[in-house]
Coordinates of C-alpha atoms in Angstrom, one line a residue:
X1 CA 63.1 88.5 33.7
X2 CA 66.0 88.4 31.2
X3 CA 67.9 86.0 33.6
X4 CA 64.9 83.5 33.5
X5 CA 64.8 83.5 29.7
X6 CA 68.5 82.8 29.6
X7 CA 68.1 79.9 32.0
X8 CA 65.2 78.3 29.8
X9 CA 67.3 78.6 26.6
X10 CA 70.2 76.9 28.3
X11 CA 68.0 74.0 29.4
X12 CA 66.5 73.6 26.0
X13 CA 70.0 73.3 24.5
X14 CA 70.8 70.5 26.9
X15 CA 67.6 68.6 26.1
X16 CA 68.3 68.9 22.3
X17 CA 71.7 67.3 22.9
X18 CA 70.3 64.2 24.7
X19 CA 70.5 60.9 22.5
X20 CA 68.0 58.1 22.9
X21 CA 69.6 54.6 23.5
X22 CA 69.2 52.3 20.6
X23 CA 67.8 49.4 22.8
X24 CA 65.0 51.7 24.0
X25 CA 63.5 52.0 20.5
X26 CA 63.4 48.2 20.1
X27 CA 61.7 47.8 23.5
X28 CA 59.0 50.4 22.8
X29 CA 58.3 48.8 19.3
X30 CA 57.9 45.3 20.9
X31 CA 55.6 46.6 23.5
X32 CA 53.4 48.3 20.9
X33 CA 53.2 45.1 18.7
X34 CA 52.2 43.0 21.7
X35 CA 49.4 45.5 22.5
X36 CA 48.1 45.3 18.9
X37 CA 48.1 41.5 18.9
X38 CA 46.2 41.5 22.2
X39 CA 43.6 43.8 20.7
X40 CA 43.2 41.5 17.6
X41 CA 42.9 38.4 19.8
X42 CA 40.3 40.1 21.9
X43 CA 38.3 41.1 18.8
X44 CA 38.4 37.4 17.5
X45 CA 37.2 36.1 20.8
X46 CA 34.3 38.6 20.7
X47 CA 33.4 37.5 17.2
X48 CA 33.5 33.7 18.1
X49 CA 31.5 34.3 21.3
X50 CA 28.9 36.3 19.2
X51 CA 28.6 33.4 16.7
X52 CA 28.2 30.8 19.4
X53 CA 25.5 32.9 21.0
X54 CA 23.7 33.2 17.7
X55 CA 23.8 29.5 16.9
X56 CA 22.6 28.7 20.5
X57 CA 19.7 31.1 20.1
X58 CA 18.8 29.6 16.7
X59 CA 18.9 26.1 18.0
X60 CA 16.9 27.0 21.1
X61 CA 14.2 28.8 19.1
X62 CA 14.1 26.3 16.2
X63 CA 14.6 22.9 17.9
X64 CA 11.0 21.8 17.1
X65 CA 11.4 22.8 13.5
X66 CA 14.7 20.8 13.1
X67 CA 13.2 17.8 14.9
X68 CA 10.1 18.1 12.6
X69 CA 12.2 18.0 9.4
X70 CA 14.3 15.1 10.7
X71 CA 11.2 13.0 10.8
X72 CA 10.2 13.5 7.2
X73 CA 10.7 10.6 4.8
X74 CA 13.2 11.0 2.0
X75 CA 13.1 8.9 -1.2
X76 CA 9.7 7.3 -0.7
X77 CA 7.6 9.8 -2.8
X78 CA 6.9 7.2 -5.5
X79 CA 5.5 4.6 -3.2
X80 CA 3.3 6.9 -1.2
X81 CA -0.2 8.2 -2.1
X82 CA -1.2 11.8 -1.4
X83 CA -2.5 11.1 2.1
X84 CA 0.7 9.4 3.2
X85 CA 2.8 12.3 1.7
X86 CA 0.7 14.7 3.7
X87 CA 1.3 12.6 6.9
X88 CA 5.0 12.6 6.1
X89 CA 5.1 16.3 5.7
X90 CA 3.4 16.7 9.1
X91 CA 6.0 14.5 10.6
X92 CA 3.6 11.8 11.7
X93 CA 5.3 8.5 12.6
X94 CA 8.5 7.2 14.1
X95 CA 12.1 7.2 12.8
X96 CA 13.8 3.9 13.5
X97 CA 17.1 3.6 11.6
X98 CA 18.1 0.1 12.4
X99 CA 19.8 -2.3 9.9
X100 CA 20.9 -5.9 9.2
X101 CA 23.7 -6.8 6.8
X102 CA 23.9 -10.2 5.2
X103 CA 27.2 -11.9 4.5
X104 CA 27.0 -11.0 0.8
X105 CA 26.9 -7.3 1.7
X106 CA 23.2 -6.8 1.1
X107 CA 21.5 -4.8 3.8
X108 CA 18.0 -4.1 5.0
X109 CA 17.3 -0.9 7.0
X110 CA 14.1 -0.1 8.8
X111 CA 13.8 3.7 8.2
X112 CA 10.4 4.6 9.5
X113 CA 7.1 3.4 11.0
X114 CA 3.5 4.7 10.8
X115 CA 0.8 3.2 13.0
X116 CA -2.9 3.7 13.2
X117 CA -5.9 1.4 13.9
X118 CA -6.0 -0.1 10.4
X119 CA -2.4 -1.0 9.8
X120 CA 1.3 -0.6 10.6
X121 CA 3.3 0.8 7.7
X122 CA 7.0 -0.1 7.6
X123 CA 9.3 2.0 5.4
X124 CA 12.5 0.1 4.7
X125 CA 15.5 0.1 2.3
X126 CA 17.2 -2.8 0.7
X127 CA 20.7 -2.1 -0.6
X128 CA 23.1 -4.1 -2.7
X129 CA 26.4 -2.4 -3.6
X130 CA 27.0 -4.9 -6.4
X131 CA 24.0 -3.5 -8.4
X132 CA 21.8 -6.6 -8.3
X133 CA 19.4 -5.6 -5.6
X134 CA 16.4 -7.0 -7.5
X135 CA 17.8 -10.5 -7.3
X136 CA 17.6 -10.6 -3.5
X137 CA 14.1 -11.8 -2.6
X138 CA 13.4 -10.4 0.8
X139 CA 10.0 -8.8 0.9
X140 CA 7.9 -12.0 0.3
X141 CA 8.6 -13.6 3.7
X142 CA 8.0 -11.1 6.5
X143 CA 6.3 -10.8 9.8
X144 CA 6.4 -8.7 13.0
X145 CA 7.0 -10.7 16.2
X146 CA 5.9 -9.2 19.5
X147 CA 5.4 -10.5 23.0
X148 CA 1.8 -11.4 22.6
X149 CA 1.7 -12.6 19.1
X150 CA 2.9 -12.3 15.5
X151 CA 1.5 -9.9 13.0
X152 CA 1.4 -10.8 9.3
X153 CA 2.7 -9.0 6.3
X154 CA -0.2 -7.9 4.1
X155 CA 1.4 -6.3 1.1
X156 CA 4.4 -4.4 -0.2
X157 CA 5.4 -2.0 -3.0
X158 CA 8.8 -0.7 -3.9
X159 CA 10.8 1.5 -6.2
X160 CA 14.3 0.7 -7.5
X161 CA 16.9 3.3 -8.4
X162 CA 18.6 3.5 -11.8
X163 CA 21.9 1.9 -10.5
X164 CA 19.9 -1.1 -9.2
X165 CA 21.7 -0.8 -5.9
X166 CA 18.7 0.3 -3.7
X167 CA 15.0 -0.4 -3.4
X168 CA 12.7 1.7 -1.2
X169 CA 9.8 -0.4 0.1
X170 CA 6.5 0.4 1.8
X171 CA 5.1 -2.6 3.6
X172 CA 1.7 -3.0 5.4
X173 CA 1.3 -5.2 8.5
X174 CA -1.6 -6.0 10.8
X175 CA -1.7 -3.4 13.5
X176 CA -0.2 -4.7 16.8
X177 CA -2.3 -4.9 19.9
X178 CA -2.4 -1.6 21.9
X179 CA -0.1 -3.0 24.6
X180 CA 2.6 -4.2 22.3
X181 CA 5.8 -2.1 22.2
X182 CA 8.8 -4.3 21.5
X183 CA 8.6 -5.5 17.9
X184 CA 11.0 -7.7 15.9
X185 CA 10.9 -7.7 12.1
X186 CA 11.5 -11.3 10.9
X187 CA 12.6 -11.6 7.3
X188 CA 14.7 -13.8 5.0
X189 CA 17.0 -13.4 2.1
X190 CA 16.3 -16.0 -0.6
X191 CA 19.2 -16.1 -3.1
X192 CA 19.8 -19.0 -5.5
X193 CA 17.4 -21.2 -3.6
X194 CA 19.1 -20.6 -0.3
X195 CA 17.1 -19.0 2.5
X196 CA 18.9 -16.9 5.2
X197 CA 16.8 -15.7 8.1
X198 CA 17.4 -12.4 9.8
X199 CA 15.8 -10.1 12.4
X200 CA 15.7 -6.4 13.4
X201 CA 14.3 -5.4 16.7
X202 CA 13.0 -2.0 17.7
X203 CA 10.7 -0.3 20.3
X204 CA 7.4 1.1 19.1
X205 CA 6.8 4.6 20.3
X206 CA 3.1 4.7 21.0
X207 CA 3.1 8.4 21.3
X208 CA 3.4 8.7 17.5
X209 CA 0.5 6.3 16.9
X210 CA -2.6 7.6 15.2
X211 CA -6.2 6.5 16.0
X212 CA -9.3 6.5 13.8
X213 CA -11.4 9.2 12.1
X214 CA -14.6 7.1 11.8
X215 CA -15.6 3.8 13.3
X216 CA -19.1 2.5 12.8
X217 CA -20.8 -0.9 13.1
X218 CA -23.2 -1.1 10.2
X219 CA -24.8 -4.6 9.9
X220 CA -26.6 -3.7 6.7
X221 CA -27.6 -6.4 4.1
X222 CA -27.8 -6.1 0.3
X223 CA -29.6 -9.0 -1.5
X224 CA -28.1 -10.3 -4.7
X225 CA -28.8 -13.3 -6.9
X226 CA -28.5 -16.5 -4.8
X227 CA -26.8 -14.6 -1.9
X228 CA -26.8 -11.8 0.6
X229 CA -24.0 -9.3 1.1
X230 CA -23.6 -8.2 4.7
X231 CA -21.8 -4.8 5.2
X232 CA -20.7 -5.2 8.8
X233 CA -18.4 -2.2 9.7
X234 CA -16.3 0.7 8.5
X235 CA -13.1 1.8 10.1
X236 CA -11.4 5.0 8.7
X237 CA -8.0 6.1 9.9
X238 CA -5.3 8.5 8.7
X239 CA -3.7 5.9 6.4
X240 CA -6.8 4.2 4.9
X241 CA -10.5 3.3 5.1
X242 CA -11.6 -0.3 5.4
X243 CA -15.1 -1.8 4.8
X244 CA -15.5 -5.2 6.3
X245 CA -18.3 -7.7 5.5
X246 CA -19.4 -11.2 4.8
X247 CA -21.3 -13.2 2.2
X248 CA -22.0 -16.4 4.1
X249 CA -21.3 -17.5 7.7
X250 CA -19.9 -20.9 8.5
X251 CA -23.3 -22.5 9.0
X252 CA -24.6 -21.2 5.6
X253 CA -21.4 -22.4 4.0
X254 CA -21.8 -25.9 5.5
X255 CA -25.5 -26.1 4.4
X256 CA -24.7 -25.2 0.8
X257 CA -21.8 -27.7 0.8
X258 CA -24.1 -30.5 1.9
X259 CA -26.9 -29.5 -0.6
X260 CA -24.5 -29.3 -3.5
X261 CA -25.5 -25.7 -4.3
X262 CA -22.3 -24.0 -3.4
X263 CA -21.6 -20.3 -4.2
X264 CA -18.0 -19.1 -4.7
X265 CA -17.7 -15.3 -5.0
X266 CA -15.4 -14.2 -7.8
X267 CA -16.1 -10.5 -8.1
X268 CA -17.3 -7.9 -5.6
X269 CA -17.0 -4.3 -6.6
X270 CA -17.9 -1.7 -4.0
X271 CA -17.6 2.1 -4.5
X272 CA -17.1 4.4 -1.5
X273 CA -18.4 7.9 -2.1
X274 CA -17.5 10.8 0.2
X275 CA -19.1 14.2 -0.3
X276 CA -20.3 13.1 -3.8
X277 CA -16.8 12.0 -5.0
X278 CA -15.5 8.5 -5.3
X279 CA -12.7 7.6 -2.8
X280 CA -9.8 5.9 -4.6
X281 CA -9.4 2.2 -4.0
X282 CA -6.3 0.8 -2.4
X283 CA -7.1 -2.9 -2.6
X284 CA -9.1 -5.6 -0.8
X285 CA -9.5 -9.3 -0.4
X286 CA -11.9 -12.2 0.1
X287 CA -11.3 -15.4 2.1
X288 CA -13.1 -18.6 3.0
X289 CA -12.3 -20.0 6.4
X290 CA -13.9 -21.0 9.8
X291 CA -15.7 -17.6 9.8
X292 CA -17.4 -18.3 6.5
X293 CA -16.9 -16.2 3.4
X294 CA -15.6 -12.8 4.5
X295 CA -14.2 -9.8 2.6
X296 CA -12.7 -6.3 3.1
X297 CA -12.4 -3.4 0.7
X298 CA -9.7 -0.8 1.3
X299 CA -9.8 2.9 0.2
X300 CA -7.9 6.1 0.7
X301 CA -8.5 8.1 3.9
X302 CA -11.7 10.0 4.2
X303 CA -11.6 13.8 3.7
X304 CA -11.4 15.9 6.8
X305 CA -14.5 18.0 5.8
X306 CA -16.7 14.8 5.6
X307 CA -20.4 15.7 5.3
X308 CA -21.9 12.6 3.5
X309 CA -20.7 9.0 3.1
X310 CA -22.2 6.4 0.8
X311 CA -21.4 2.8 -0.2
X312 CA -22.5 1.6 -3.6
X313 CA -22.7 -2.0 -4.8
X314 CA -21.5 -1.9 -8.4
X315 CA -21.1 -5.5 -9.3
X316 CA -21.2 -9.0 -7.8
X317 CA -20.1 -12.2 -9.5
X318 CA -19.8 -15.8 -8.3
X319 CA -19.3 -19.4 -9.5
X320 CA -22.5 -21.3 -8.8
X321 CA -23.2 -25.0 -8.6
X322 CA -25.9 -25.8 -11.3
X323 CA -26.0 -29.6 -11.8
X324 CA -28.7 -29.6 -14.5
X325 CA -29.0 -31.1 -18.0
X326 CA -30.6 -29.3 -20.9
X327 CA -31.9 -31.3 -23.9
X328 CA -30.7 -29.9 -27.2
X329 CA -32.5 -29.8 -30.5
X330 CA -31.5 -31.8 -33.5
X331 CA -28.1 -31.1 -34.9
X332 CA -29.5 -30.0 -38.3
X333 CA -32.0 -27.4 -36.8
X334 CA -31.0 -23.9 -37.6
X335 CA -33.4 -22.2 -35.1
X336 CA -31.7 -20.9 -32.0
X337 CA -32.5 -22.5 -28.6
X338 CA -32.5 -20.5 -25.4
X339 CA -31.5 -22.1 -22.1
X340 CA -32.4 -20.4 -18.8
X341 CA -29.7 -21.3 -16.3
X342 CA -30.2 -19.8 -12.8
X343 CA -32.0 -16.9 -14.5
X344 CA -29.2 -16.3 -17.0
X345 CA -29.9 -16.8 -20.7
X346 CA -27.6 -18.9 -22.9
X347 CA -28.4 -19.1 -26.6
X348 CA -27.5 -22.2 -28.6
X349 CA -26.7 -20.6 -32.0
X350 CA -25.6 -23.7 -33.9
X351 CA -24.8 -27.4 -33.5
X352 CA -22.6 -29.1 -36.0
X353 CA -21.3 -32.7 -36.3
X354 CA -18.3 -33.4 -38.4
X355 CA -15.6 -36.1 -38.5
X356 CA -16.8 -37.6 -35.2
X357 CA -16.9 -34.3 -33.3
X358 CA -19.7 -32.2 -32.1
X359 CA -19.4 -28.4 -32.0
X360 CA -21.9 -26.2 -30.2
X361 CA -21.8 -22.5 -30.7
X362 CA -23.3 -20.5 -27.8
X363 CA -23.9 -16.8 -27.0
X364 CA -24.3 -15.2 -23.6
X365 CA -23.6 -12.0 -21.7
X366 CA -19.9 -11.3 -21.5
X367 CA -19.3 -12.3 -17.9
X368 CA -21.1 -15.7 -18.1
X369 CA -18.8 -18.7 -18.2
X370 CA -19.8 -22.4 -18.2
X371 CA -17.0 -23.3 -15.8
X372 CA -17.8 -27.0 -15.7
X373 CA -19.8 -28.4 -18.6
X374 CA -20.2 -31.8 -20.3
X375 CA -22.1 -33.1 -23.3
X376 CA -24.3 -36.2 -22.9
X377 CA -24.2 -38.0 -26.3
X378 CA -26.7 -40.8 -26.5
X379 CA -26.5 -41.1 -22.7
X380 CA -22.7 -41.0 -22.5
X381 CA -21.0 -38.1 -20.7
X382 CA -18.3 -36.5 -22.8
X383 CA -15.9 -33.8 -21.4
X384 CA -15.3 -30.5 -23.1
X385 CA -12.3 -30.7 -25.3
X386 CA -11.7 -27.0 -25.9
X387 CA -13.4 -23.6 -26.4
X388 CA -12.8 -21.9 -29.8
X389 CA -13.9 -19.0 -32.0
X390 CA -14.2 -16.2 -29.3
X391 CA -16.2 -13.2 -30.6
X392 CA -17.5 -10.1 -28.8
X393 CA -20.4 -7.9 -30.0
X394 CA -21.6 -4.7 -28.3
X395 CA -25.3 -4.0 -28.4
X396 CA -26.9 -0.6 -28.5
X397 CA -27.6 -0.6 -24.8
X398 CA -23.9 -1.3 -24.0
X399 CA -24.3 -5.0 -23.3
X400 CA -21.5 -7.1 -24.7
X401 CA -22.4 -10.5 -26.1
X402 CA -19.8 -13.2 -26.0
X403 CA -20.0 -15.9 -28.7
X404 CA -17.8 -19.1 -28.7
X405 CA -17.8 -22.7 -29.8
X406 CA -17.6 -25.7 -27.5
X407 CA -15.9 -28.7 -29.0
X408 CA -16.6 -32.2 -27.8
X409 CA -15.2 -35.5 -29.2
X410 CA -18.0 -37.8 -30.3
X411 CA -21.3 -37.6 -32.2
X412 CA -24.8 -39.0 -31.7
X413 CA -28.6 -38.3 -32.1
X414 CA -29.6 -37.5 -28.5
X415 CA -27.7 -34.5 -27.1
X416 CA -27.9 -32.9 -23.6
X417 CA -25.8 -30.1 -22.3
X418 CA -24.8 -31.1 -18.7
X419 CA -24.0 -27.8 -16.9
X420 CA -22.5 -28.5 -13.5
X421 CA -21.0 -25.1 -12.7
X422 CA -21.4 -21.6 -14.1
X423 CA -19.8 -18.2 -13.3
X424 CA -21.4 -14.9 -14.0
X425 CA -21.4 -11.3 -12.8
X426 CA -24.3 -8.9 -12.5
X427 CA -24.4 -5.1 -12.2
X428 CA -26.3 -3.4 -9.4
X429 CA -27.2 0.1 -8.3
X430 CA -27.7 -0.4 -4.6
X431 CA -26.6 2.6 -2.4
X432 CA -26.1 2.4 1.3
X433 CA -26.0 5.6 3.4
X434 CA -23.3 5.4 6.1
X435 CA -23.8 7.5 9.3
X436 CA -20.9 9.8 10.1
X437 CA -21.9 11.1 13.5

């Protein structure tokens, strides 16, 4: 046993005397450093892979959300009404993003398109880096050219930035036919009297088009003085509601032309009421052509919870052919004379003759205008020289009386007022129920 212990002690002494070579320490340290770097690189690769996986998952789960926000309109808030803003937030419409740059650096970019059965809305931006964007007349001459026809520009509105380098426009066009896809925006830059034409072509995505919410043929008639207003149809869509109608067809127009009793509408006010609330007006128009006298009234879209729809005739005004002479009393008479002209009352307040002139002071309801009038002086027709002394008085019932003086050159004993044309408006309270089923 003692011999074994002596042997182990002797071996320990030999091991304690062994020296490690200097180059071995360096080799071991290098190996350890390489192993640490390998572990760091592996950890970095794991982190990068994890991040890639997270982004991929986010994109895959939220692709529709990202696509939705890319469709929204930016910078057009001030040219859109509440309905269009809601459609924008819902991502309704088609991004386009095509531009044309003129030689002077001014550019027009078609940003977005909305389409329904009533209109095509074009959202576009005009830019001028020089800060004179308002001097470039572009919006006034526009149309959309397609394979089967050309669609007219109806109206535009825009908002300019403070630097005057950019204008955001919202333009309305006639809706293209359902089979049209390829569209070309034709426009021109008018600068210092020089017109430069340009075009931007794009393909219409019919999958983004919107239809109608209400479409009814009405064929209702409202009788007014000397005329009948025909309410023909209503077409409501997500961007607006349009009432179409007529006042005379081409045959009625021709008959009145031949008889010398023409009627020229000047004022038609219609109120659209949905669920007891007035629908805001967007615009409208009236035209005389081969179809006769036609009109359209445009309103905001109808509410989604529509339960009742009414159309109220508020006011109608027109310029009428009269072609009648009215004998006037003596110039010294102080008593007022009343003239009944197409059912409208015109009072002769005073007739004065001075320095070879005749002045006739008349009073009537505010809207009444003798749009073409002469004075027959001893059988001689004298034109109106001027209208002076305008005065307005409000009666207790709210009626406003307009008093003015007609001045004619010349004086005589026999006076006749020759009224050839007269314009007046009349208020109504006619309500039409519109079916919504």
